[in-house]
Every structure is written in C-alpha cells, then in structure tokens.
Short mmCIF file of C-alpha atoms in Angstrom, two decimals:
data_model
loop_
_atom_site.label_atom_id
_atom_site.label_comp_id
_atom_site.label_asym_id
_atom_site.label_seq_id
_atom_site.Cartn_x
_atom_site.Cartn_y
_atom_site.Cartn_z
CA MET A 1 100.56 62.54 111.08
CA ILE A 2 97.28 61.15 109.73
CA ASN A 3 96.40 61.99 106.13
CA THR A 4 92.84 63.35 106.29
CA GLU A 5 91.94 62.42 102.71
CA LYS A 6 93.13 58.86 103.15
CA LEU A 7 91.19 58.57 106.40
CA TYR A 8 87.98 59.73 104.73
CA ALA A 9 88.63 57.36 101.87
CA ARG A 10 88.87 54.55 104.42
CA VAL A 11 85.64 55.64 106.10
CA GLY A 12 83.97 55.85 102.70
CA TRP A 13 85.00 52.35 101.68
CA ARG A 14 83.77 51.03 105.01
CA LEU A 15 80.33 52.66 104.93
CA LEU A 16 79.27 53.73 101.46
CA PRO A 17 79.34 50.49 99.42
CA PHE A 18 77.09 48.75 101.93
CA LEU A 19 74.70 51.69 102.34
CA PHE A 20 74.64 52.10 98.57
CA VAL A 21 73.61 48.47 98.03
CA CYS A 22 70.95 48.84 100.72
CA TYR A 23 69.49 51.87 98.95
CA VAL A 24 69.53 50.13 95.57
CA VAL A 25 67.45 47.32 97.08
CA ALA A 26 65.20 49.75 98.99
CA TYR A 27 64.42 51.89 95.96
CA LEU A 28 63.92 48.87 93.73
CA ASP A 29 61.43 47.40 96.21
CA ARG A 30 59.65 50.75 96.31
CA VAL A 31 59.20 51.25 92.55
CA ASN A 32 59.26 47.72 91.08
CA VAL A 33 55.47 47.98 91.14
CA GLY A 34 55.98 50.06 87.97
CA PHE A 35 57.27 46.94 86.20
CA ALA A 36 54.78 44.64 87.89
CA LYS A 37 52.02 46.89 86.48
CA LEU A 38 52.81 45.68 82.96
CA GLN A 39 51.35 42.26 83.89
CA MET A 40 49.62 42.73 87.25
CA GLN A 41 47.20 45.38 86.02
CA ALA A 42 45.49 42.98 83.63
CA ASP A 43 45.58 40.04 86.07
CA LEU A 44 43.94 42.02 88.90
CA GLN A 45 41.86 44.23 86.58
CA LEU A 46 43.21 47.49 88.00
CA SER A 47 42.44 50.82 86.34
CA ASP A 48 45.23 53.38 85.94
CA THR A 49 43.65 55.42 88.74
CA VAL A 50 43.63 52.38 91.07
CA TYR A 51 47.22 51.59 90.15
CA GLY A 52 48.30 55.20 90.75
CA LEU A 53 46.56 55.26 94.13
CA GLY A 54 48.09 51.92 95.15
CA ALA A 55 51.56 52.99 94.02
CA GLY A 56 51.23 56.23 95.95
CA ILE A 57 49.55 54.97 99.13
CA PHE A 58 52.97 53.61 100.13
CA PHE A 59 53.83 57.20 101.03
CA ILE A 60 50.90 57.66 103.41
CA GLY A 61 52.31 54.96 105.69
CA TYR A 62 55.77 56.40 105.07
CA PHE A 63 54.57 59.89 106.06
CA LEU A 64 52.82 58.80 109.25
CA PHE A 65 55.78 56.88 110.68
CA GLU A 66 58.80 58.78 109.33
CA VAL A 67 59.45 61.23 112.18
CA PRO A 68 58.83 58.67 114.98
CA ALA A 69 61.12 56.21 113.17
CA ASN A 70 63.99 58.70 112.96
CA LEU A 71 63.62 59.69 116.62
CA LEU A 72 63.71 56.00 117.56
CA LEU A 73 66.98 55.71 115.62
CA LEU A 74 68.49 58.24 118.05
CA ARG A 75 67.34 56.12 120.99
CA VAL A 76 67.99 52.60 119.66
CA GLY A 77 71.08 53.33 117.56
CA ALA A 78 71.55 53.36 113.79
CA ARG A 79 72.87 49.80 113.50
CA ARG A 80 69.94 47.98 115.06
CA TRP A 81 67.25 50.31 113.76
CA ILE A 82 68.40 50.21 110.11
CA ALA A 83 68.64 46.40 110.38
CA ARG A 84 65.03 46.24 111.64
CA ILE A 85 63.78 48.48 108.85
CA MET A 86 65.44 46.46 106.12
CA ALA A 87 64.29 43.06 107.35
CA SER A 88 60.66 44.13 107.78
CA TRP A 89 60.41 45.94 104.45
CA GLY A 90 61.99 42.96 102.65
CA LEU A 91 59.36 40.60 104.04
CA LEU A 92 56.52 42.96 103.15
CA SER A 93 57.90 43.63 99.67
CA ALA A 94 57.99 39.89 99.01
CA GLY A 95 54.47 39.73 100.44
CA MET A 96 53.25 41.93 97.58
CA MET A 97 53.05 38.70 95.58
CA PHE A 98 49.83 37.94 97.49
CA ALA A 99 47.96 41.02 96.20
CA SER A 100 44.71 39.76 94.68
CA SER A 101 42.40 42.78 94.60
CA PRO A 102 42.54 46.58 94.81
CA ALA A 103 41.97 46.38 98.58
CA SER A 104 44.84 43.97 99.23
CA PHE A 105 47.05 45.95 96.82
CA TYR A 106 46.36 49.13 98.81
CA ALA A 107 46.90 47.41 102.18
CA LEU A 108 50.24 45.83 101.24
CA ARG A 109 51.58 49.05 99.71
CA PHE A 110 50.57 51.01 102.83
CA LEU A 111 52.29 48.51 105.14
CA LEU A 112 55.40 48.56 102.97
CA GLY A 113 55.57 52.33 103.49
CA VAL A 114 55.22 51.87 107.26
CA ALA A 115 58.03 49.30 107.26
CA GLU A 116 60.45 51.43 105.24
CA ALA A 117 59.75 54.68 107.10
CA GLY A 118 62.97 56.01 108.56
CA PHE A 119 65.48 54.31 106.28
CA PHE A 120 66.37 57.20 103.97
CA PRO A 121 66.31 60.01 106.58
CA GLY A 122 68.03 57.65 109.00
CA VAL A 123 70.94 57.15 106.62
CA ILE A 124 71.11 60.89 105.83
CA LEU A 125 71.28 61.56 109.59
CA TYR A 126 73.80 58.74 110.04
CA LEU A 127 76.14 60.27 107.43
CA THR A 128 76.19 63.54 109.42
CA TYR A 129 77.81 61.55 112.25
CA TRP A 130 80.82 60.92 109.98
CA TYR A 131 81.13 63.72 107.39
CA PRO A 132 81.33 67.51 107.79
CA ALA A 133 79.09 69.79 105.71
CA GLN A 134 81.67 70.57 103.02
CA ARG A 135 81.97 66.87 102.10
CA ARG A 136 78.32 65.98 102.39
CA ALA A 137 76.86 66.64 98.92
CA ARG A 138 79.23 64.26 97.16
CA ILE A 139 78.75 61.60 99.85
CA VAL A 140 74.97 61.86 99.63
CA ALA A 141 75.31 61.74 95.83
CA ILE A 142 77.18 58.44 96.02
CA PHE A 143 74.51 57.06 98.37
CA MET A 144 71.60 58.42 96.33
CA SER A 145 73.05 57.20 93.06
CA GLY A 146 71.54 53.96 94.31
CA VAL A 147 68.30 55.33 92.83
CA ALA A 148 69.92 55.53 89.42
CA VAL A 149 71.65 52.18 89.73
CA ALA A 150 68.34 50.62 90.84
CA GLY A 151 67.02 51.83 87.50
CA VAL A 152 70.04 50.55 85.58
CA VAL A 153 70.06 47.13 87.24
CA GLY A 154 66.40 46.88 88.18
CA GLY A 155 64.97 47.44 84.73
CA PRO A 156 66.73 44.56 82.99
CA VAL A 157 66.49 42.28 86.05
CA SER A 158 62.79 43.00 86.53
CA GLY A 159 62.07 42.46 82.86
CA TRP A 160 64.03 39.19 82.88
CA ILE A 161 62.28 37.87 86.01
CA MET A 162 58.84 38.67 84.63
CA SER A 163 59.52 37.09 81.24
CA HIS A 164 61.58 34.09 82.45
CA PHE A 165 59.63 32.99 85.54
CA ALA A 166 56.09 33.66 84.33
CA GLY A 167 53.94 30.60 85.02
CA GLN A 168 56.54 28.67 87.01
CA ALA A 169 55.17 27.01 90.17
CA GLY A 170 51.79 28.41 89.24
CA LEU A 171 52.90 32.00 89.88
CA ALA A 172 52.66 34.95 87.51
CA GLY A 173 55.79 36.82 86.46
CA TRP A 174 54.88 39.82 88.61
CA GLN A 175 54.54 37.57 91.68
CA TRP A 176 58.04 36.19 91.13
CA LEU A 177 59.24 39.78 90.72
CA PHE A 178 58.07 40.79 94.20
CA LEU A 179 59.37 37.59 95.80
CA LEU A 180 62.87 37.58 94.27
CA GLU A 181 63.43 41.32 94.71
CA GLY A 182 62.11 41.43 98.29
CA LEU A 183 64.20 38.72 99.94
CA PRO A 184 67.63 40.41 99.45
CA ALA A 185 66.54 43.17 101.84
CA VAL A 186 66.04 40.61 104.59
CA ALA A 187 69.58 39.30 104.10
CA LEU A 188 71.00 42.84 104.08
CA GLY A 189 69.15 43.57 107.32
CA VAL A 190 71.04 40.74 109.02
CA LEU A 191 74.35 41.93 107.53
CA THR A 192 73.74 45.45 108.86
CA LEU A 193 74.35 44.21 112.39
CA ALA A 194 77.86 43.09 111.39
CA VAL A 195 78.83 45.95 109.06
CA LEU A 196 77.61 49.22 110.59
CA ASP A 197 78.62 50.99 113.79
CA ASP A 198 76.41 53.49 115.60
CA GLY A 199 79.02 56.23 115.28
CA ILE A 200 82.70 57.17 115.40
CA ASP A 201 83.16 56.14 119.04
CA ASP A 202 81.89 52.60 118.32
CA ALA A 203 84.13 51.98 115.30
CA ARG A 204 86.68 49.38 116.43
CA TRP A 205 88.39 49.65 113.02
CA LEU A 206 89.55 53.19 113.93
CA ASP A 207 92.22 54.02 116.49
CA ASP A 208 91.86 56.84 119.03
CA GLU A 209 93.87 59.33 116.96
CA GLU A 210 91.72 58.68 113.87
CA LYS A 211 88.53 59.08 115.88
CA ALA A 212 89.79 62.38 117.29
CA LEU A 213 90.58 63.70 113.80
CA LEU A 214 87.12 62.81 112.47
CA LYS A 215 85.49 64.53 115.44
CA HIS A 216 87.69 67.58 114.91
CA GLU A 217 86.62 67.78 111.26
CA LEU A 218 82.96 67.68 112.30
CA ALA A 219 83.60 70.43 114.85
CA ARG A 220 85.06 72.66 112.12
CA ASP A 221 81.68 73.02 110.39
CA GLY A 222 81.49 76.54 111.79
CA ALA A 223 78.60 77.88 113.82
CA PRO A 224 76.93 75.14 115.83
CA ARG A 225 74.01 73.59 114.03
CA ALA A 226 70.63 74.29 115.56
CA GLN A 227 69.86 72.02 118.52
CA TRP A 228 66.19 73.00 118.53
CA SER A 229 63.35 71.41 120.43
CA LEU A 230 60.87 69.37 118.41
CA ARG A 231 58.34 72.18 118.81
CA HIS A 232 60.84 74.62 117.29
CA VAL A 233 61.52 72.27 114.36
CA PHE A 234 57.83 71.88 113.51
CA GLY A 235 57.29 75.64 113.87
CA SER A 236 60.26 76.70 111.74
CA SER A 237 59.30 78.42 108.48
CA ARG A 238 62.68 77.42 107.02
CA VAL A 239 61.99 73.72 107.61
CA TRP A 240 58.55 74.07 105.98
CA ILE A 241 60.06 75.88 102.98
CA LEU A 242 62.59 73.06 102.55
CA ALA A 243 59.78 70.50 102.80
CA LEU A 244 57.86 72.31 100.04
CA MET A 245 60.97 72.38 97.81
CA TYR A 246 61.46 68.68 98.38
CA PHE A 247 57.79 67.95 97.65
CA LEU A 248 58.05 69.71 94.27
CA PHE A 249 61.22 67.79 93.35
CA VAL A 250 59.81 64.43 94.49
CA MET A 251 56.76 65.00 92.27
CA GLY A 252 59.10 64.68 89.31
CA LEU A 253 61.13 61.80 90.75
CA TYR A 254 58.25 59.43 91.37
CA GLY A 255 56.29 60.51 88.33
CA VAL A 256 59.19 59.19 86.28
CA GLY A 257 59.96 56.29 88.63
CA PHE A 258 56.46 54.82 88.55
CA TRP A 259 55.60 55.62 84.93
CA LEU A 260 58.89 55.27 82.99
CA PRO A 261 58.16 51.68 81.85
CA GLN A 262 54.72 52.80 80.61
CA LEU A 263 56.20 55.82 78.82
CA ILE A 264 58.65 53.56 76.99
CA ARG A 265 55.80 51.21 76.07
CA ASN A 266 53.81 54.19 74.79
CA ALA A 267 56.74 55.04 72.52
CA GLY A 268 56.24 51.71 70.73
CA VAL A 269 58.29 49.14 72.69
CA GLN A 270 56.15 46.16 73.77
CA ASP A 271 58.38 43.35 75.07
CA VAL A 272 58.84 43.62 78.86
CA LEU A 273 62.50 42.58 78.69
CA ASP A 274 63.22 45.25 76.06
CA ILE A 275 61.41 47.83 78.20
CA GLY A 276 63.52 46.79 81.18
CA LEU A 277 66.74 47.14 79.20
CA LEU A 278 65.78 50.56 77.85
CA THR A 279 64.89 51.96 81.29
CA ALA A 280 68.54 51.40 82.24
CA ILE A 281 69.66 54.16 79.85
CA PRO A 282 68.05 57.20 81.57
CA TYR A 283 69.18 55.98 84.98
CA GLY A 284 72.72 55.32 83.77
CA VAL A 285 72.98 58.88 82.48
CA ALA A 286 71.50 60.15 85.76
CA ALA A 287 74.04 58.26 87.90
CA LEU A 288 76.93 60.04 86.19
CA ALA A 289 75.22 63.44 86.22
CA MET A 290 74.28 63.48 89.90
CA ILE A 291 77.79 62.63 91.10
CA ALA A 292 79.36 65.22 88.76
CA VAL A 293 76.95 67.96 89.92
CA ALA A 294 77.45 67.15 93.61
CA ARG A 295 81.25 67.08 93.32
CA HIS A 296 81.24 70.46 91.58
CA SER A 297 78.90 71.88 94.22
CA ASP A 298 81.16 70.71 97.07
CA ARG A 299 84.29 72.06 95.40
CA SER A 300 82.78 75.46 94.61
CA GLY A 301 80.73 75.73 97.82
CA GLU A 302 77.78 76.89 95.71
CA ARG A 303 74.41 75.25 96.47
CA ARG A 304 71.68 77.52 95.05
CA TRP A 305 72.17 77.09 91.29
CA HIS A 306 73.44 73.53 91.68
CA ALA A 307 70.00 72.60 93.07
CA ALA A 308 67.83 74.84 90.87
CA LEU A 309 69.38 74.38 87.43
CA PRO A 310 69.05 70.56 87.35
CA ALA A 311 65.36 70.96 88.28
CA PHE A 312 64.84 73.26 85.27
CA ILE A 313 66.70 70.79 83.03
CA GLY A 314 64.54 67.95 84.34
CA ALA A 315 61.39 69.94 83.57
CA ALA A 316 62.59 70.67 80.03
CA GLY A 317 63.35 66.98 79.49
CA LEU A 318 59.83 65.96 80.55
CA VAL A 319 58.28 68.53 78.21
CA ALA A 320 60.44 67.26 75.35
CA SER A 321 59.45 63.66 76.11
CA THR A 322 55.80 64.52 75.50
CA HIS A 323 56.65 66.19 72.19
CA TYR A 324 58.54 63.13 70.95
CA ALA A 325 56.27 60.55 72.61
CA HIS A 326 55.91 58.46 69.42
CA HIS A 327 59.59 58.55 68.41
CA PRO A 328 61.33 55.94 70.61
CA GLN A 329 64.90 57.20 70.22
CA LEU A 330 64.06 60.88 70.77
CA ALA A 331 61.66 60.08 73.61
CA LEU A 332 64.34 58.03 75.34
CA ALA A 333 66.90 60.82 74.92
CA ALA A 334 64.46 63.33 76.42
CA LEU A 335 63.65 61.01 79.32
CA SER A 336 67.39 60.56 79.93
CA VAL A 337 67.84 64.34 80.19
CA ALA A 338 64.80 64.55 82.47
CA THR A 339 65.96 61.75 84.78
CA ALA A 340 69.48 63.17 85.00
CA GLY A 341 68.16 66.61 85.88
CA ILE A 342 65.67 65.35 88.46
CA LEU A 343 68.10 63.08 90.30
CA SER A 344 70.89 65.69 90.31
CA THR A 345 68.83 68.05 92.47
CA PHE A 346 68.67 65.72 95.47
CA PRO A 347 72.26 65.38 96.78
CA VAL A 348 72.76 69.15 96.67
CA PHE A 349 69.37 69.73 98.28
CA TRP A 350 70.19 67.47 101.25
CA SER A 351 73.38 69.39 101.95
CA ILE A 352 71.17 72.35 102.95
CA PRO A 353 69.12 71.00 105.92
CA THR A 354 71.97 68.81 107.23
CA ALA A 355 74.19 71.90 107.51
CA MET A 356 71.42 73.79 109.32
CA LEU A 357 70.23 71.22 111.89
CA GLY A 358 71.95 69.15 114.56
CA GLY A 359 71.08 66.61 117.27
CA ALA A 360 67.40 65.79 117.80
CA ALA A 361 66.55 68.75 115.53
CA ALA A 362 68.39 67.00 112.70
CA ALA A 363 66.61 63.70 113.34
CA ALA A 364 63.18 65.35 113.42
CA GLY A 365 63.86 67.99 110.77
CA ILE A 366 65.35 65.62 108.19
CA ALA A 367 62.51 63.15 108.78
CA MET A 368 59.89 65.90 108.59
CA ILE A 369 61.26 67.29 105.32
CA ASN A 370 61.54 63.81 103.86
CA SER A 371 58.10 62.64 105.00
CA LEU A 372 56.26 65.76 103.85
CA GLY A 373 58.20 65.84 100.62
CA ASN A 374 57.51 62.19 99.96
CA LEU A 375 53.77 62.82 100.11
CA ALA A 376 54.44 63.79 96.49
CA GLY A 377 55.12 60.10 95.98
CA PHE A 378 51.42 59.62 96.76
CA VAL A 379 50.14 62.64 94.83
CA SER A 380 52.33 62.28 91.73
CA PRO A 381 51.51 58.74 90.51
CA TYR A 382 47.86 59.14 91.47
CA LEU A 383 47.47 62.38 89.47
CA VAL A 384 49.32 60.99 86.46
CA GLY A 385 47.11 57.88 86.56
CA ALA A 386 43.91 59.91 86.94
CA ILE A 387 44.93 62.26 84.12
CA LYS A 388 45.73 59.28 81.90
CA ASP A 389 42.32 57.71 82.61
CA ALA A 390 40.58 61.02 81.86
CA THR A 391 42.54 61.95 78.71
CA GLN A 392 43.86 58.56 77.48
CA SER A 393 47.34 60.11 77.43
CA THR A 394 50.25 60.50 79.86
CA ALA A 395 51.37 63.75 78.18
CA ASN A 396 49.38 66.11 80.40
CA GLY A 397 50.59 64.24 83.47
CA MET A 398 54.21 64.74 82.41
CA LEU A 399 53.55 68.46 81.84
CA LEU A 400 52.20 68.68 85.40
CA LEU A 401 55.40 67.09 86.72
CA ALA A 402 57.50 69.48 84.63
CA ALA A 403 55.65 72.45 86.12
CA SER A 404 56.29 71.09 89.61
CA LEU A 405 60.03 70.75 88.98
CA ALA A 406 60.22 74.28 87.54
CA ALA A 407 58.36 75.64 90.58
CA GLY A 408 60.81 73.83 92.88
CA GLY A 409 63.77 75.35 91.06
CA ALA A 410 62.22 78.82 91.27
CA LEU A 411 61.60 78.38 95.01
CA VAL A 412 65.27 77.48 95.54
CA LEU A 413 66.37 80.64 93.72
CA ALA A 414 63.97 82.73 95.81
CA CYS A 415 64.68 81.23 99.24
CA VAL A 416 68.23 79.79 99.30
CA GLY A 417 71.52 81.69 99.37
CA ARG A 418 74.62 80.83 97.36
CA GLN A 419 76.13 78.61 100.05
CA GLY A 420 72.87 76.91 100.97
CA GLU A 421 71.62 79.19 103.73
CA VAL A 422 67.81 79.40 103.83
CA LEU A 423 66.90 83.07 103.61
#
C-alpha cells in the first residue's frame, strides 16, 4: 500500500525546489530596481515620482496580459508556457541595463511586466493539478517564501554587484546588476523543459498506482469546484471581492519591496553593501513566519483569522517604522515585523480562490485576481514616490500602506468564513 505522506513528499521534492528557485529569480528581477535606484536615479536624473511610476508601470503590462497568459497555459501546457515566460523576462530584465532616460525606463519596465505576465498565477494554477485544498496553503507558502528568500539573498548580492562591478567595462554598478540578475532566468527557462511535467498523467517518474492515488486525493476536495464560463468569472462578486482584498495586501507588499532599501538609508545607513545586508533581516524573519502561519492554517483548517491577523500586524509594523525612522535598530525591527506580517497573508489568501474555482474558471479567476490585485504594484510605489516628493518624507507613504493593509484585514473578516468560504 502506498504511503500518502511519502508520496506527497516525493512530489514536493520533485516540483517545489525548482519552482521556488524560479520565483526567487522572478521576484528579484521584479524588485531589483529598488537597489538600482540607489545609483541609477542620480545617473539618469530621475525624480522620486518618475522612479515610482517606472517601478509601478511594470504592473500595467502585467495587468493587460495576465488573464490571456493563464488561458494560454491551459492550451499550450504548463511546461512550455512557463519556460517561455522565464526566458523572455530574463532577457528583458537584463535589457534594463540599457535604460538611459525616463522614457526608456518606462518602456523597459512595461515590457518586463508583459513578459512575466502569467508566471505567478500559472504556478498557482499548476499546483492545483497536484495538491488538494487542505494541503495548499503550506505548499503555496513554500513557493511564495521565494519572495522572502529573494530579499535575503538579493539584498546582499545586489549590494555586492553594485559596489564590486561599478565602472568595470565602462558600465555602472546598476547596469551590471540588471545584467547579472537577469540572465539566470533565461537558463532556468531552458531547464523548465526538462524538469516540469504538464500534470500527473505526464509524470513518467510516477507509476500508475501513484498517479491514481494523487487523482483520488484531488477528488476528495469535496463539492466540485466551480467550472464557470469566463463570463461568469468576470461577473462574480466573490471574485471581485477577492481581487480587492489582494489589491489591498499587495499595496503593502510592493510598498516595502520597492522602498525598503531607501527606508534603511533614511535610517542612517549609507553604504550600498551594508544596505543590502540589512534588507536580508526583514525577509529572513518573514520567510519563517509565512511558513509557520500557513502550516498552522492547514492543520487547523482556519483561513479567516490566519489571513487577517498578519495584515493587521504588518500595518502595525509599518506605523512603528515611521515612529522610529531615525533609530536604525528599532526601525529595522519594525520593518521586520511589517514584512513578516505582510508576506504571511499571501499563502493563506491563495488557498481561498483555489478551493473555490476549477478548470478554465480557475485559470481565469486566479489570473484576474492576481492581475487586478497587482495593479497595486503600480499604485503603491507611485503614491509613495509622489508623497515623498511632496513632503520630503516617506513616513506618510508608509502610513498609507498601513491603512491599506488594515483595510484588507477588515475586508477578510467581513467577507470570508472560518474555512475560507467567501460569504
């Protein structure tokens, strides 16, 4: 008789390490502009408003192509489509080294968003092909901890690249940053073709009995997940409510992601390598917190408070970071609490729509929630930059992000049941 836990452990070791590394690279390529800003802003003479708009315009391209990209994944297959996404975004991320003006900065960031559209919702959809709902929060947490690890690894690596390579071959440190952090995605895109399978039936490393057991576990999810038409998905109030929740949470995520290096500099740290090393601390704390919260949510079956409470904690951490803005140790502690709270909301959140939607509805619904929610990635850095230009301080911008997180937590409490059902 097959041991179910051992089988899932085998599936996990086959899929998760590779997908995790892909997400580390994807997220790093998305937010390394926050480190590049420390040198690029002066070189290209960009205002904080221009930087915020350029950082956020990524998400306009992302928004426009997200749903079509996820529907194409259903048609083309996860293996080939994820490989295409990774190779194209890697080339465009490396191409950011050629930004020479606000216009080219905007254009390259927009195209990078177009190239990456579909990766995150595609992987979330792909994991539903393998894992039933009761296992999904912890699995998504392991995958999404790539965000935290990108912060742990990316900060020191980005700081080292910018300080070590500056001036070599006539290129600035920020140009080397984009080049050296973009090319790994191209290599991973090629590897995807060898590592991933489109689904259980295509996995040659499983025998027929193991495939049957995995399918049986998926079938035990309970009531069939909604196999709605696309028109039904776009007209569903529950999908729109989930998109609004996600938007409010993502406001906090990218506010911190794009501005954390600047916040640490504002606290009195000037060397880019030191800033890179210090950004690893909040993300390291967050990696541990998000896995612990997701595991507890899966074991208890409770979703509502496991999504809302971390959002409130994240908001409190951002407020505290403004209060201690000129005390490096206290500011870093507050930012660690904020980052841990913010990131811990996401794995539990994604267990809600993936339990509700199936088939083409899942592909469209997950992509729609992700694309609409990620518009906050455009709004958040732009507003923080504009507020900083207007007030000469990032404090009011952080308070805006804290309010957004608190509103997201309150919306979860108002609209989601204990086990994740949207009311």
